[in-house]
mmCIF file of C-alpha atoms and ligand atoms in Angstrom:
data_model
loop_
_atom_site.group_PDB
_atom_site.id
_atom_site.type_symbol
_atom_site.label_atom_id
_atom_site.label_comp_id
_atom_site.label_asym_id
_atom_site.label_seq_id
_atom_site.Cartn_x
_atom_site.Cartn_y
_atom_site.Cartn_z
ATOM 1 C CA MET A 12 0.000 0.000 0.000
ATOM 2 C CA ASN A 13 1.404 3.376 -0.913
ATOM 3 C CA ILE A 14 0.188 6.948 -1.009
ATOM 4 C CA GLU A 15 -0.874 6.756 -4.651
ATOM 5 C CA ASP A 16 -3.011 3.712 -3.810
ATOM 6 C CA LEU A 17 -5.044 5.853 -1.403
ATOM 7 C CA LYS A 18 -6.162 8.099 -4.245
ATOM 8 C CA ARG A 19 -6.689 5.129 -6.561
ATOM 9 C CA PHE A 20 -8.936 3.517 -3.950
ATOM 10 C CA LYS A 21 -11.069 6.662 -3.851
ATOM 11 C CA GLN A 22 -11.253 6.920 -7.636
ATOM 12 C CA SER A 23 -12.378 3.302 -7.938
ATOM 13 C CA GLY A 24 -14.802 3.474 -4.991
ATOM 14 C CA LYS A 25 -12.805 0.921 -2.992
ATOM 15 C CA LYS A 26 -13.020 1.672 0.746
ATOM 16 C CA ILE A 27 -9.839 2.203 2.797
ATOM 17 C CA THR A 28 -9.481 0.284 6.066
ATOM 18 C CA CYS A 29 -7.373 1.607 8.921
ATOM 19 C CA LEU A 30 -6.651 0.388 12.448
ATOM 20 C CA THR A 31 -4.403 1.783 15.131
ATOM 21 C CA ALA A 32 -1.418 -0.216 16.374
ATOM 22 C CA TYR A 33 1.153 0.660 18.984
ATOM 23 C CA ASP A 34 3.372 -2.428 19.108
ATOM 24 C CA ALA A 35 4.971 -4.992 16.807
ATOM 25 C CA SER A 36 2.652 -7.902 17.683
ATOM 26 C CA PHE A 37 -0.655 -6.176 16.952
ATOM 27 C CA ALA A 38 0.789 -4.500 13.871
ATOM 28 C CA ALA A 39 1.809 -7.947 12.542
ATOM 29 C CA VAL A 40 -1.721 -9.306 13.015
ATOM 30 C CA PHE A 41 -3.400 -6.330 11.333
ATOM 31 C CA ASP A 42 -0.850 -6.290 8.512
ATOM 32 C CA ASP A 43 -1.216 -10.050 7.880
ATOM 33 C CA CYS A 44 -4.998 -9.705 7.845
ATOM 34 C CA GLY A 45 -4.727 -7.133 5.059
ATOM 35 C CA VAL A 46 -5.634 -3.810 6.654
ATOM 36 C CA ASP A 47 -4.732 -0.993 4.235
ATOM 37 C CA VAL A 48 -3.395 1.567 6.706
ATOM 38 C CA ILE A 49 -1.913 1.248 10.193
ATOM 39 C CA LEU A 50 -2.006 4.362 12.344
ATOM 40 C CA VAL A 51 0.323 4.754 15.303
ATOM 41 C CA GLY A 52 -2.217 6.981 16.997
ATOM 42 C CA ASP A 53 -1.653 9.221 19.967
ATOM 43 C CA SER A 54 -4.727 7.411 21.305
ATOM 44 C CA LEU A 55 -1.956 5.357 22.919
ATOM 45 C CA GLY A 56 -2.203 8.013 25.636
ATOM 46 C CA ASN A 57 -5.610 6.529 26.478
ATOM 47 C CA VAL A 58 -5.330 2.843 25.684
ATOM 48 C CA ILE A 59 -1.672 2.165 26.588
ATOM 49 C CA GLN A 60 -0.919 4.816 29.195
ATOM 50 C CA GLY A 61 -4.382 4.995 30.785
ATOM 51 C CA GLY A 62 -4.561 8.776 30.425
ATOM 52 C CA GLU A 63 -7.840 10.703 30.471
ATOM 53 C CA ASN A 64 -6.902 12.264 27.149
ATOM 54 C CA THR A 65 -4.047 12.321 24.621
ATOM 55 C CA LEU A 66 -2.330 15.455 25.916
ATOM 56 C CA CYS A 67 0.206 13.431 27.907
ATOM 57 C CA VAL A 68 1.857 11.819 24.860
ATOM 58 C CA SER A 69 5.373 12.985 23.940
ATOM 59 C CA MET A 70 7.373 12.938 20.695
ATOM 60 C CA ASN A 71 9.801 10.404 22.175
ATOM 61 C CA GLU A 72 6.904 8.084 22.964
ATOM 62 C CA MET A 73 5.517 8.393 19.416
ATOM 63 C CA ILE A 74 8.967 7.543 18.069
ATOM 64 C CA TYR A 75 9.284 4.537 20.401
ATOM 65 C CA HIS A 76 5.906 3.099 19.345
ATOM 66 C CA THR A 77 6.485 3.894 15.664
ATOM 67 C CA GLN A 78 9.797 2.008 15.788
ATOM 68 C CA ALA A 79 8.005 -1.050 17.166
ATOM 69 C CA VAL A 80 5.166 -0.954 14.602
ATOM 70 C CA VAL A 81 7.546 -0.420 11.664
ATOM 71 C CA LYS A 82 9.265 -3.738 12.381
ATOM 72 C CA THR A 83 6.220 -5.841 11.427
ATOM 73 C CA THR A 84 4.342 -3.604 8.988
ATOM 74 C CA ASN A 85 5.058 -4.930 5.531
ATOM 75 C CA GLN A 86 1.979 -4.301 3.399
ATOM 76 C CA ALA A 87 0.024 -1.526 5.095
ATOM 77 C CA LEU A 88 0.779 2.173 4.780
ATOM 78 C CA LEU A 89 2.131 3.426 8.094
ATOM 79 C CA ILE A 90 0.971 6.778 9.470
ATOM 80 C CA SER A 91 2.241 8.231 12.759
ATOM 81 C CA ASP A 92 0.541 10.871 14.834
ATOM 82 C CA MET A 93 2.289 14.063 15.824
ATOM 83 C CA PRO A 94 1.473 14.526 19.508
ATOM 84 C CA TYR A 95 0.184 17.557 21.399
ATOM 85 C CA GLN A 96 2.478 20.606 21.229
ATOM 86 C CA SER A 97 4.780 18.998 18.632
ATOM 87 C CA TYR A 98 3.667 21.235 15.720
ATOM 88 C CA THR A 99 3.317 24.696 17.224
ATOM 89 C CA SER A 100 5.541 26.391 14.598
ATOM 90 C CA ALA A 101 6.562 25.529 11.039
ATOM 91 C CA GLN A 102 10.152 24.756 12.033
ATOM 92 C CA GLN A 103 9.146 22.573 14.974
ATOM 93 C CA THR A 104 6.637 20.717 12.757
ATOM 94 C CA LEU A 105 9.325 20.014 10.176
ATOM 95 C CA GLU A 106 11.854 18.782 12.740
ATOM 96 C CA ASN A 107 9.383 16.497 14.485
ATOM 97 C CA ALA A 108 7.844 15.179 11.256
ATOM 98 C CA LYS A 109 11.360 14.309 10.041
ATOM 99 C CA ARG A 110 12.026 12.399 13.271
ATOM 100 C CA LEU A 111 8.956 10.221 12.662
ATOM 101 C CA MET A 112 9.801 9.711 8.982
ATOM 102 C CA ASP A 113 13.407 8.834 9.916
ATOM 103 C CA VAL A 114 12.218 5.870 12.008
ATOM 104 C CA GLY A 115 9.959 4.558 9.236
ATOM 105 C CA ALA A 116 6.631 6.411 9.230
ATOM 106 C CA GLN A 117 5.408 6.921 5.664
ATOM 107 C CA MET A 118 3.114 9.802 6.536
ATOM 108 C CA VAL A 119 2.504 12.002 9.587
ATOM 109 C CA LYS A 120 -0.864 13.106 10.924
ATOM 110 C CA PHE A 121 -1.731 16.160 12.929
ATOM 111 C CA GLU A 122 -4.965 17.754 14.064
ATOM 112 C CA GLY A 123 -6.452 21.058 12.956
ATOM 113 C CA GLY A 124 -7.186 23.254 9.981
ATOM 114 C CA ARG A 125 -6.218 26.718 8.809
ATOM 115 C CA ALA A 126 -4.518 27.639 12.100
ATOM 116 C CA HIS A 127 -1.706 25.286 11.072
ATOM 117 C CA LYS A 128 -1.251 26.634 7.549
ATOM 118 C CA ALA A 129 2.492 27.224 8.027
ATOM 119 C CA SER A 130 2.974 23.638 9.242
ATOM 120 C CA PHE A 131 1.086 22.158 6.274
ATOM 121 C CA LYS A 132 2.984 24.355 3.828
ATOM 122 C CA ILE A 133 6.453 23.553 5.169
ATOM 123 C CA LEU A 134 5.777 19.803 5.028
ATOM 124 C CA GLN A 135 4.427 20.196 1.488
ATOM 125 C CA LYS A 136 7.625 22.060 0.533
ATOM 126 C CA HIS A 137 9.772 19.239 1.973
ATOM 127 C CA ASN A 138 7.663 16.474 0.406
ATOM 128 C CA ILE A 139 6.626 14.974 3.728
ATOM 129 C CA PRO A 140 3.216 13.342 3.240
ATOM 130 C CA VAL A 141 0.547 14.546 5.654
ATOM 131 C CA CYS A 142 -2.765 13.175 6.872
ATOM 132 C CA GLY A 143 -5.098 15.879 8.219
ATOM 133 C CA HIS A 144 -7.544 15.417 11.090
ATOM 134 C CA LEU A 145 -10.713 17.559 11.244
ATOM 135 C CA GLY A 146 -13.958 17.515 13.224
ATOM 136 C CA LEU A 147 -13.431 16.380 16.787
ATOM 137 C CA GLN A 148 -9.767 16.932 17.635
ATOM 138 C CA PRO A 149 -8.886 15.015 20.804
ATOM 139 C CA GLN A 150 -5.803 17.177 21.429
ATOM 140 C CA SER A 151 -8.193 20.174 21.719
ATOM 141 C CA VAL A 152 -10.632 18.366 23.997
ATOM 142 C CA LEU A 153 -10.322 21.056 26.673
ATOM 143 C CA GLU A 154 -11.080 23.910 24.229
ATOM 144 C CA MET A 155 -13.881 21.888 22.599
ATOM 145 C CA GLY A 156 -15.572 21.318 25.968
ATOM 146 C CA GLY A 157 -15.281 17.529 25.850
ATOM 147 C CA TYR A 158 -15.625 14.759 23.286
ATOM 148 C CA LYS A 159 -18.554 16.289 21.406
ATOM 149 C CA ILE A 160 -19.848 15.950 17.869
ATOM 150 C CA GLN A 161 -18.591 18.806 15.694
ATOM 151 C CA GLY A 162 -20.129 20.506 12.676
ATOM 152 C CA ARG A 163 -23.730 20.379 13.803
ATOM 153 C CA ASP A 164 -24.544 24.025 13.127
ATOM 154 C CA GLU A 165 -24.252 25.585 9.704
ATOM 155 C CA ASN A 166 -21.274 27.845 10.453
ATOM 156 C CA ASP A 167 -19.278 25.086 12.073
ATOM 157 C CA ALA A 168 -20.060 22.696 9.213
ATOM 158 C CA GLN A 169 -18.987 25.308 6.649
ATOM 159 C CA ARG A 170 -15.741 25.933 8.555
ATOM 160 C CA ILE A 171 -14.887 22.215 8.541
ATOM 161 C CA LEU A 172 -15.702 21.945 4.822
ATOM 162 C CA ASP A 173 -13.563 25.012 4.046
ATOM 163 C CA ASP A 174 -10.692 23.633 6.156
ATOM 164 C CA ALA A 175 -10.859 20.333 4.282
ATOM 165 C CA LYS A 176 -10.594 22.139 0.946
ATOM 166 C CA MET A 177 -7.633 24.204 2.205
ATOM 167 C CA LEU A 178 -5.834 21.077 3.422
ATOM 168 C CA GLU A 179 -6.232 19.508 -0.012
ATOM 169 C CA GLU A 180 -4.810 22.661 -1.578
ATOM 170 C CA TRP A 181 -1.831 22.504 0.825
ATOM 171 C CA GLY A 182 -0.921 19.027 -0.395
ATOM 172 C CA VAL A 183 -2.474 16.891 2.342
ATOM 173 C CA LYS A 184 -2.889 13.299 1.081
ATOM 174 C CA THR A 185 -5.858 12.146 3.161
ATOM 175 C CA ILE A 186 -8.015 13.535 5.972
ATOM 176 C CA VAL A 187 -9.410 11.813 9.067
ATOM 177 C CA LEU A 188 -12.913 13.118 9.831
ATOM 178 C CA GLU A 189 -13.839 12.462 13.449
ATOM 179 C CA CYS A 190 -17.304 12.700 15.001
ATOM 180 C CA ILE A 191 -19.191 14.834 12.527
ATOM 181 C CA PRO A 192 -22.671 14.266 11.090
ATOM 182 C CA ALA A 193 -22.733 11.626 8.352
ATOM 183 C CA SER A 194 -24.329 14.102 5.917
ATOM 184 C CA LEU A 195 -21.441 16.582 6.380
ATOM 185 C CA ALA A 196 -18.817 13.848 5.993
ATOM 186 C CA LYS A 197 -20.514 12.791 2.760
ATOM 187 C CA GLN A 198 -20.485 16.373 1.448
ATOM 188 C CA ILE A 199 -16.794 16.791 2.330
ATOM 189 C CA SER A 200 -15.872 13.432 0.773
ATOM 190 C CA GLN A 201 -17.664 14.356 -2.430
ATOM 191 C CA SER A 202 -16.001 17.785 -2.550
ATOM 192 C CA LEU A 203 -12.417 16.487 -2.370
ATOM 193 C CA SER A 204 -10.269 14.465 -4.723
ATOM 194 C CA ILE A 205 -8.195 13.146 -1.781
ATOM 195 C CA PRO A 206 -9.761 10.412 0.355
ATOM 196 C CA THR A 207 -11.411 10.923 3.725
ATOM 197 C CA ILE A 208 -11.135 8.343 6.491
ATOM 198 C CA GLY A 209 -13.998 8.516 8.961
ATOM 199 C CA ILE A 210 -14.390 7.677 12.614
ATOM 200 C CA GLY A 211 -17.892 8.436 13.829
ATOM 201 C CA ALA A 212 -18.541 10.151 10.499
ATOM 202 C CA GLY A 213 -20.875 7.765 8.685
ATOM 203 C CA VAL A 214 -20.522 5.246 5.923
ATOM 204 C CA ASP A 215 -19.931 7.668 3.034
ATOM 205 C CA CYS A 216 -16.328 8.506 3.926
ATOM 206 C CA ASP A 217 -13.754 6.950 1.601
ATOM 207 C CA GLY A 218 -12.488 4.740 4.413
ATOM 208 C CA GLN A 219 -12.944 3.951 8.091
ATOM 209 C CA VAL A 220 -10.566 3.927 11.040
ATOM 210 C CA LEU A 221 -11.084 2.513 14.514
ATOM 211 C CA VAL A 222 -8.875 2.452 17.566
ATOM 212 C CA SER A 223 -7.971 -1.249 17.615
ATOM 213 C CA TYR A 224 -8.699 -1.617 21.336
ATOM 214 C CA ASP A 225 -12.249 -0.358 20.609
ATOM 215 C CA MET A 226 -12.639 -2.706 17.632
ATOM 216 C CA LEU A 227 -11.593 -5.621 19.874
ATOM 217 C CA GLY A 228 -14.032 -4.696 22.645
ATOM 218 C CA ILE A 229 -11.305 -3.943 25.207
ATOM 219 C CA THR A 230 -12.378 -0.333 25.846
ATOM 220 C CA GLN A 231 -14.989 0.113 28.551
ATOM 221 C CA ASN A 232 -17.941 2.398 27.745
ATOM 222 C CA PRO A 233 -16.855 3.110 24.171
ATOM 223 C CA PRO A 234 -18.473 5.900 22.143
ATOM 224 C CA LYS A 235 -21.531 5.205 19.982
ATOM 225 C CA PHE A 236 -19.521 4.964 16.764
ATOM 226 C CA VAL A 237 -17.549 1.949 17.986
ATOM 227 C CA LYS A 238 -18.402 -1.636 17.119
ATOM 228 C CA ASN A 239 -16.890 -4.588 18.944
ATOM 229 C CA PHE A 240 -15.881 -7.038 16.223
ATOM 230 C CA LEU A 241 -14.507 -9.602 18.703
ATOM 231 C CA THR A 242 -17.763 -11.173 19.821
ATOM 232 C CA ASN A 243 -16.665 -14.630 18.761
ATOM 233 C CA GLY A 244 -13.475 -16.188 17.468
ATOM 234 C CA SER A 245 -9.996 -14.718 17.353
ATOM 235 C CA ILE A 246 -8.335 -11.321 16.980
ATOM 236 C CA GLN A 247 -7.539 -12.354 13.405
ATOM 237 C CA SER A 248 -11.186 -13.133 12.579
ATOM 238 C CA ALA A 249 -12.342 -9.888 14.228
ATOM 239 C CA THR A 250 -9.818 -7.947 12.128
ATOM 240 C CA LYS A 251 -10.950 -9.660 8.928
ATOM 241 C CA ASP A 252 -14.605 -9.008 9.830
ATOM 242 C CA PHE A 253 -13.819 -5.316 10.340
ATOM 243 C CA ILE A 254 -12.030 -5.135 6.965
ATOM 244 C CA GLN A 255 -14.894 -6.933 5.223
ATOM 245 C CA ALA A 256 -17.551 -4.762 6.872
ATOM 246 C CA VAL A 257 -15.804 -1.547 5.779
ATOM 247 C CA LYS A 258 -15.202 -2.848 2.259
ATOM 248 C CA ASN A 259 -18.829 -3.873 1.749
ATOM 249 C CA GLN A 260 -20.164 -0.830 3.609
ATOM 250 C CA THR A 261 -22.044 -2.709 6.309
ATOM 251 C CA PHE A 262 -20.033 -0.748 8.899
ATOM 252 C CA PRO A 263 -20.751 1.865 10.101
ATOM 253 C CA THR A 264 -24.547 1.626 10.161
ATOM 254 C CA ASN A 265 -26.860 4.470 11.228
ATOM 255 C CA GLU A 266 -26.587 3.074 14.719
ATOM 256 C CA HIS A 267 -22.868 4.001 14.689
ATOM 257 C CA SER A 268 -23.368 7.434 13.051
ATOM 258 C CA TYR A 269 -24.581 10.911 13.989
HETATM 259 O O1 LIG B 316 -4.976 8.697 17.760
HETATM 260 C C1 LIG B 316 -5.807 8.054 17.120
HETATM 261 O O2 LIG B 316 -6.010 6.857 17.326
HETATM 262 C C2 LIG B 316 -6.560 8.747 16.105
HETATM 263 C C3 LIG B 316 -7.757 8.051 15.539
HETATM 264 C C4 LIG B 316 -8.871 8.191 16.490
HETATM 265 C C5 LIG B 316 -8.107 8.540 14.196
HETATM 266 O O3 LIG B 316 -6.254 9.851 15.760
#
């Protein structure tokens, strides 16, 4: 899987599957099962470190987990998250993105829209592939007043749509859309030539991502958009069921959407 494949998937209507992994063993399982993209998410702050949010995750920790995941990721495209406060200026963004790419990430992801224009532009200039992240931004959970659906009112929806278009213009390769109404995610997906990857954003995104610990039913009291795929059988069969459900668009259903 490479970056060009992402766009090809969108053009041919083939859905992109993505799961988070933080260590070599889980990455090997997901990779063997044929997931398209593995994300070393800063959700490791929650599921590995037991934090209330992702603000506790450092650059060194993202590098450590990326190094582990790289070792067993052979087929999937590997994206690594840039953690809180690691992209506050263009120069800092470039330095930290390079650190992740140097240990084997193929793309970096960071949260936010137009406020980070200088960061997007410097990575575009240096040919470092970027995944955007709009809608609910867990690193801004305090400013957003909690883990709430975004884009419900017209102005907010328009702002997210405009941000998505700007990110495409600034060379971003794909955008994660988190916790926005399914109708807005559909409109954004149809407006862009780069693929969207949804989480709590309805079935019409160009792909779906889940935190693997949610997909495997480990997380207690998960959000509405989560489905536990490990009700029977093995981690491998749960992973294959998730991939199949995304590919044939039986996940997410309305029950998992806003
Ligand atoms: O950190 C993460 O796992 C993420 C996903 C929720 C998309 O950003």
